[in-house]
JSON list of C-alpha atoms in Angstrom, two decimals:
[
{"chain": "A", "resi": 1, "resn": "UNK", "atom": "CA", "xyz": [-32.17, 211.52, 6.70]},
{"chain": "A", "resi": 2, "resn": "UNK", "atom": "CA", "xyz": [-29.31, 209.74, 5.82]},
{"chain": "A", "resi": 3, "resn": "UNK", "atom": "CA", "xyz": [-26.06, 211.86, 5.79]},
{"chain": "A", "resi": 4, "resn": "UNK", "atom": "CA", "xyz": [-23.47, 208.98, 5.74]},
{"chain": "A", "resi": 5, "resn": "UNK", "atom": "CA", "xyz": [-21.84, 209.59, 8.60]},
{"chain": "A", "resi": 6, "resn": "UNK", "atom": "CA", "xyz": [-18.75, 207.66, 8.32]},
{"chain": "A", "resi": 7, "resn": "UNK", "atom": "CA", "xyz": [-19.08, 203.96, 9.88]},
{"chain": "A", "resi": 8, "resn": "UNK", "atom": "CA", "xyz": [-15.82, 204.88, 12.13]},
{"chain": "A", "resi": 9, "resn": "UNK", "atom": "CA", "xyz": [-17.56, 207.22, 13.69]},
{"chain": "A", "resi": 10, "resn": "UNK", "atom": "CA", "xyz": [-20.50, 205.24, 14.77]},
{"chain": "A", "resi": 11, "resn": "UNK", "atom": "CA", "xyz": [-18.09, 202.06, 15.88]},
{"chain": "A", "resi": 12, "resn": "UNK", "atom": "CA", "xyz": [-15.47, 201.74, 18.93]},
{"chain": "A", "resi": 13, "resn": "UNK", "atom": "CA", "xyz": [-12.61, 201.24, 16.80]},
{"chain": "A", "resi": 14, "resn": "UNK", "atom": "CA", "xyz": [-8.85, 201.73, 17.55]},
{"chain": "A", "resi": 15, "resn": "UNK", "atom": "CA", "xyz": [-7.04, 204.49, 16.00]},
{"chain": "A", "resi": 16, "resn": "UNK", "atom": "CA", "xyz": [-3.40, 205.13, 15.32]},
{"chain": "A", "resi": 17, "resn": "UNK", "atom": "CA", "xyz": [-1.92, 208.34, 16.96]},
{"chain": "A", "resi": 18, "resn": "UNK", "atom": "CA", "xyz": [-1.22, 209.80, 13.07]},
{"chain": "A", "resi": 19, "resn": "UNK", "atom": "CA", "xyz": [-4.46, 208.97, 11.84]},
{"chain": "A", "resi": 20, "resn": "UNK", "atom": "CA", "xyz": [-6.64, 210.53, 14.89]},
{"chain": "A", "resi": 21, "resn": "UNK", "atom": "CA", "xyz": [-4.67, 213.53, 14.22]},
{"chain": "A", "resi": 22, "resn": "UNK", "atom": "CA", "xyz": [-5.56, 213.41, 10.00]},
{"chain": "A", "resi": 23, "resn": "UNK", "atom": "CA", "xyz": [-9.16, 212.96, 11.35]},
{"chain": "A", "resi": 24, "resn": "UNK", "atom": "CA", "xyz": [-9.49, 215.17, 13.61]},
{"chain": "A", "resi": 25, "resn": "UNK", "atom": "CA", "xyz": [-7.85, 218.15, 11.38]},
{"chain": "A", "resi": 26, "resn": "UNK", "atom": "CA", "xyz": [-10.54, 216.94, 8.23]},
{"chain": "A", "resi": 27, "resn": "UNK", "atom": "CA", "xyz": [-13.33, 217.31, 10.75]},
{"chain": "A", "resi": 28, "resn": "UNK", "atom": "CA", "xyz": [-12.64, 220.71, 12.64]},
{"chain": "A", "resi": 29, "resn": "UNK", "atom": "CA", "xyz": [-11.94, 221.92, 8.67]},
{"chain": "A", "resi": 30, "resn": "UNK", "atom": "CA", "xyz": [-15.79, 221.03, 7.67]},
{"chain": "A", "resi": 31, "resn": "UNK", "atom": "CA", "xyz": [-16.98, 221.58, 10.81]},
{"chain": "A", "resi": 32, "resn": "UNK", "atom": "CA", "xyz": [-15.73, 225.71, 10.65]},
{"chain": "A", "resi": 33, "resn": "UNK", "atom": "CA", "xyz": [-17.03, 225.69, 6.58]},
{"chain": "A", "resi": 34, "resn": "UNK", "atom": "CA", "xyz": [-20.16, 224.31, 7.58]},
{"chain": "A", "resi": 35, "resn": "UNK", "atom": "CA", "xyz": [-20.44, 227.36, 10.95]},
{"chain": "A", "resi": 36, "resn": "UNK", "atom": "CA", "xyz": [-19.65, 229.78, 8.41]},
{"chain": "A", "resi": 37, "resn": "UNK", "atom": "CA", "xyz": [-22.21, 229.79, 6.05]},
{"chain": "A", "resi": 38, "resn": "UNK", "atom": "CA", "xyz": [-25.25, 231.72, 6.94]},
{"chain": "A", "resi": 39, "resn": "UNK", "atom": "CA", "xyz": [-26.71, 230.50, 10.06]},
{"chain": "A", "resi": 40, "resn": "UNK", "atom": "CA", "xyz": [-28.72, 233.94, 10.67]},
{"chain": "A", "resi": 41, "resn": "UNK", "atom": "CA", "xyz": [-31.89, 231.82, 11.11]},
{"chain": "A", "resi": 42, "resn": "UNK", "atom": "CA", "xyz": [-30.88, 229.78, 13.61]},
{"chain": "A", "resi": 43, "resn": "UNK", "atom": "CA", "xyz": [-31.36, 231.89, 15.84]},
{"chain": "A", "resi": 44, "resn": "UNK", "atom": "CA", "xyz": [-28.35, 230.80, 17.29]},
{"chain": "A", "resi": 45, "resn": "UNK", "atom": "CA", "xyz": [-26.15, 233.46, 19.38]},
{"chain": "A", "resi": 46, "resn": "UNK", "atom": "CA", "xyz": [-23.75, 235.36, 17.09]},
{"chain": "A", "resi": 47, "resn": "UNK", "atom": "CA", "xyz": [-21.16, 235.80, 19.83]},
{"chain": "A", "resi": 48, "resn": "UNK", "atom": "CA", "xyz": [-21.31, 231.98, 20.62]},
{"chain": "A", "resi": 49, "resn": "UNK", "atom": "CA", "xyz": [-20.98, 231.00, 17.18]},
{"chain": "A", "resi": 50, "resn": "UNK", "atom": "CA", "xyz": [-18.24, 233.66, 16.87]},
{"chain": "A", "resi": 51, "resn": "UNK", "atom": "CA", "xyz": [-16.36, 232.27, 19.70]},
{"chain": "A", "resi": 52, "resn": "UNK", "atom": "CA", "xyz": [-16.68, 228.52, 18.52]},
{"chain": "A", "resi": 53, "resn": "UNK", "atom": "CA", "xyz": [-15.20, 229.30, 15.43]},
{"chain": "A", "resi": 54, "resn": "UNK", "atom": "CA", "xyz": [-12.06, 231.19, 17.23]},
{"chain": "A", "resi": 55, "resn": "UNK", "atom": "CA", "xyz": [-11.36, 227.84, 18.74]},
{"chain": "A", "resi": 56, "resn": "UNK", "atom": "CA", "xyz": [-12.07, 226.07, 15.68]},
{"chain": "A", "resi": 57, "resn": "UNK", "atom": "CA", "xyz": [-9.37, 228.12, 14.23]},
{"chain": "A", "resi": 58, "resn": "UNK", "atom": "CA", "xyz": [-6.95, 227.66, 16.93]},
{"chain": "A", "resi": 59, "resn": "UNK", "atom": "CA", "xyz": [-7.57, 223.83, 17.05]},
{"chain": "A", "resi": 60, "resn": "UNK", "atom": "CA", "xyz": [-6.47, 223.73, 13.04]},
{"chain": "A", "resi": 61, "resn": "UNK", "atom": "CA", "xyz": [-3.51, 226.07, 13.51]},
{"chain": "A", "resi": 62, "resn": "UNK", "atom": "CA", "xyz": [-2.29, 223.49, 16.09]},
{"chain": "A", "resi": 63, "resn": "UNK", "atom": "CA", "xyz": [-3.38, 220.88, 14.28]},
{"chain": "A", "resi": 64, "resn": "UNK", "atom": "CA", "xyz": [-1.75, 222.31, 10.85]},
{"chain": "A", "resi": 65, "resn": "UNK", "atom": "CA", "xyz": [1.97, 221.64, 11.02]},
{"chain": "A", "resi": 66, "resn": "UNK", "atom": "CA", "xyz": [1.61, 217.67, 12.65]},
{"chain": "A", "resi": 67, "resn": "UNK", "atom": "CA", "xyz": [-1.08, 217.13, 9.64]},
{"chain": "A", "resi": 68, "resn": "UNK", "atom": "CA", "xyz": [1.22, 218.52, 6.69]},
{"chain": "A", "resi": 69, "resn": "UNK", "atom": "CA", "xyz": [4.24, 216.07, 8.20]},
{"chain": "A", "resi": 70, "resn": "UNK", "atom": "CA", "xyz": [1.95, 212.80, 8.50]},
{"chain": "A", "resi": 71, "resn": "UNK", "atom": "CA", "xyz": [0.91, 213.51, 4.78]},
{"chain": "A", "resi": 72, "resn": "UNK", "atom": "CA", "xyz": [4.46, 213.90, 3.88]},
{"chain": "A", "resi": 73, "resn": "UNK", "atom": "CA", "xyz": [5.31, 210.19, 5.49]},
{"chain": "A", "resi": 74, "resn": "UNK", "atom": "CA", "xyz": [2.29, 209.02, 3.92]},
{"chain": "A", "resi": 75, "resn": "UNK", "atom": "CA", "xyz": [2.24, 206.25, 6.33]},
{"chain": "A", "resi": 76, "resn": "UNK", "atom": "CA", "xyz": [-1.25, 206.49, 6.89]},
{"chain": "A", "resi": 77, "resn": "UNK", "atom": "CA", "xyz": [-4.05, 203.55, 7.03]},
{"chain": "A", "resi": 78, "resn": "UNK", "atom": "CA", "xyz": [-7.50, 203.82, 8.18]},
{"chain": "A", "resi": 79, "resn": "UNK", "atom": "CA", "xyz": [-7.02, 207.75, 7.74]},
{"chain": "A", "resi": 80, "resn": "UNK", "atom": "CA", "xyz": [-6.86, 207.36, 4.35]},
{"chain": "A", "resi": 81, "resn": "UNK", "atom": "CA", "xyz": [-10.07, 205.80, 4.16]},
{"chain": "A", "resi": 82, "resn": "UNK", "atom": "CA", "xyz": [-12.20, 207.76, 6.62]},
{"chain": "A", "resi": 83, "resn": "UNK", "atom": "CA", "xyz": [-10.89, 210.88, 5.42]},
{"chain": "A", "resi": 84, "resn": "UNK", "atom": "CA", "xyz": [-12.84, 210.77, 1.97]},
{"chain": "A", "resi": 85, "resn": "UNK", "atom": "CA", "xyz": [-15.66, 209.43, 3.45]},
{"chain": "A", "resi": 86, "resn": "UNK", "atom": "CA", "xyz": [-15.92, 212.47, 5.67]},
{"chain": "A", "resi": 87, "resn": "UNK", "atom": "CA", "xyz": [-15.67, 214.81, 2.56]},
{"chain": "A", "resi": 88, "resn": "UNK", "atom": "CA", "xyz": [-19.05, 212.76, 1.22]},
{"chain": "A", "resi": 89, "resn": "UNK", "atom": "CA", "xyz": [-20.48, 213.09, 4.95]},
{"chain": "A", "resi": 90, "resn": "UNK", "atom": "CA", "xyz": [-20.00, 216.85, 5.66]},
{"chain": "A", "resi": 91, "resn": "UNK", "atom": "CA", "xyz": [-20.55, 217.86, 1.46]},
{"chain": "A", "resi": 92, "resn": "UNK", "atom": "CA", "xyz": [-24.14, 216.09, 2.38]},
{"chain": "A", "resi": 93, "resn": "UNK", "atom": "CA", "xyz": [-24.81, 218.00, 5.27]},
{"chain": "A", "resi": 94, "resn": "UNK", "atom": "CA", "xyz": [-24.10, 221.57, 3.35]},
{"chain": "A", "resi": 95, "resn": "UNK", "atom": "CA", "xyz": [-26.39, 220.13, 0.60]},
{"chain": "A", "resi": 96, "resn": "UNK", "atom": "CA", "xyz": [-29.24, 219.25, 3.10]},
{"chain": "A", "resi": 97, "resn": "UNK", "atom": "CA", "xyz": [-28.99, 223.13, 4.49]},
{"chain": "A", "resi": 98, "resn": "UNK", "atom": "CA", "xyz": [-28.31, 224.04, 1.13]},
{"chain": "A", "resi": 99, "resn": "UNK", "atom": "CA", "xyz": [-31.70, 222.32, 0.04]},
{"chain": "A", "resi": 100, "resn": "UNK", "atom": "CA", "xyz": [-33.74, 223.80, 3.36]},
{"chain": "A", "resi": 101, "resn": "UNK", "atom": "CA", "xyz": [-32.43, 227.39, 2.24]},
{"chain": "A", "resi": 102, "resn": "UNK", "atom": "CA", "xyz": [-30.40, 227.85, 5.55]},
{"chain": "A", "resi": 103, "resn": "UNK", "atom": "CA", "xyz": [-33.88, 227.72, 8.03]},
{"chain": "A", "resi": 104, "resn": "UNK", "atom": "CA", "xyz": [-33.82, 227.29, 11.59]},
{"chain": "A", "resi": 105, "resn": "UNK", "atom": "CA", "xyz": [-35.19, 223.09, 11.15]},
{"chain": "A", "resi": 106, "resn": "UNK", "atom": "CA", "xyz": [-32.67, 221.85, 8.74]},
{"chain": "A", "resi": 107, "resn": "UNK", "atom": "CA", "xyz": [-30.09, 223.90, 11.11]},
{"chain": "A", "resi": 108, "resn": "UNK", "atom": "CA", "xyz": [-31.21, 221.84, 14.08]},
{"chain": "A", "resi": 109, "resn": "UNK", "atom": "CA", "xyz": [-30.54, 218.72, 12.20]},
{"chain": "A", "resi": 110, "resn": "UNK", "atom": "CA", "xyz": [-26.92, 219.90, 11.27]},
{"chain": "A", "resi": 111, "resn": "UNK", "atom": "CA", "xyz": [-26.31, 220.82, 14.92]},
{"chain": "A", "resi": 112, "resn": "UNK", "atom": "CA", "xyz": [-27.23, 217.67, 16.18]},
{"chain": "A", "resi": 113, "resn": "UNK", "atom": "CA", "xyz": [-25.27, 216.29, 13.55]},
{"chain": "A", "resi": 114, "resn": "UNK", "atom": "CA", "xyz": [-22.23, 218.38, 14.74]},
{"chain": "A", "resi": 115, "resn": "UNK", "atom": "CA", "xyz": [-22.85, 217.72, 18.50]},
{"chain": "A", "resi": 116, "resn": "UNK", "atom": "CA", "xyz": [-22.34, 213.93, 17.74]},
{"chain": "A", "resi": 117, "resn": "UNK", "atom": "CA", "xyz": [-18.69, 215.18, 15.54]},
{"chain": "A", "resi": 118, "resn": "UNK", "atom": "CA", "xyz": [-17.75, 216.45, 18.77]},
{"chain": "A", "resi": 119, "resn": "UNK", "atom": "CA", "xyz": [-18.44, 213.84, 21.35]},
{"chain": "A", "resi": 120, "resn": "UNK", "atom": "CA", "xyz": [-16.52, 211.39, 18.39]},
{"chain": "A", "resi": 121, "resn": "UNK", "atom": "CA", "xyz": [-13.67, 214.63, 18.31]},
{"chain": "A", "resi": 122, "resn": "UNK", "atom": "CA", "xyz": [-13.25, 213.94, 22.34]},
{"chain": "A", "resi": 123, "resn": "UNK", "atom": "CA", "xyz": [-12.53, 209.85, 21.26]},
{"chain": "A", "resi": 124, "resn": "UNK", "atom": "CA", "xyz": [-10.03, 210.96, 18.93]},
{"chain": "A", "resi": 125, "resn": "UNK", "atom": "CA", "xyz": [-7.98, 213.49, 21.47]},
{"chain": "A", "resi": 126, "resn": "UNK", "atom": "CA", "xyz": [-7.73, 210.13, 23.55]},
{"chain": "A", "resi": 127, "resn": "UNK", "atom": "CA", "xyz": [-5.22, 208.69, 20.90]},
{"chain": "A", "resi": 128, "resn": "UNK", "atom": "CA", "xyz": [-3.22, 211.86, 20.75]},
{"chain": "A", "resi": 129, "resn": "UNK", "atom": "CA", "xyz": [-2.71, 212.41, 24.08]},
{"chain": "A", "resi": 130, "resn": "UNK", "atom": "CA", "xyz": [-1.10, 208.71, 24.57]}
]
């Protein structure tokens, strides 16, 4: 299964600190969509999944106001072009689940899938913080 997971996120590659941020808000965005839909046969904790999403949440809130500014500028490079390939990426994933009818296998390939968004998330935090 190819998803198309974005070739940025595969690759060491530098990021600008307005960019990581535009990034990381598109990701935590399809990330909570994707936790949302009906993962009742995954068998997965509902409290876990509950909490995850809280921080989701309060990840984008923080993320929110910084994101709507660097749009404003509009100053943004490789942003712009990871950004739509990570709509293609994630809209793949909901039509692979979408395809399996929600069951617990296609779920485990989605959370492996998200697992990997999350150790590339951690990369990205490195260019916000400097």
């Amino acid at each position: 299964m190819d998803f198309q997971m974005p070739e940025e996120m595969k690759q060491e590659q530098q990021f600008q600190k307005e960019d990581a941020i535009l990034v990381m808000y598109e990701m935590l965005q399809h990330i909570f969509g994707i936790l949302t839909r009906d993962f009742s046969s995954t068998g997965w904790s509902e409290t876990i999944i509950e909490d995850l999403l809280e921080e989701l949440y309060g990840q984008m809130n923080r993320l929110q106001p910084i994101q709507k500014e660097i749009m404003q500028k509009q100053n943004s490079t490789t942003g712009d072009t990871i950004v739509p390939h990570l709509g293609k990426y994630y809209f793949n994933l909901m039509q692979y689940l979408e395809s399996k009818e929600y069951d617990r296998c296609a779920w485990t390939v989605v959370q492996v899938q998200i697992l990997t968004n999350f150790s590339f998330l951690m990369r990205l935090t490195g260019y916000v913080r400097d």
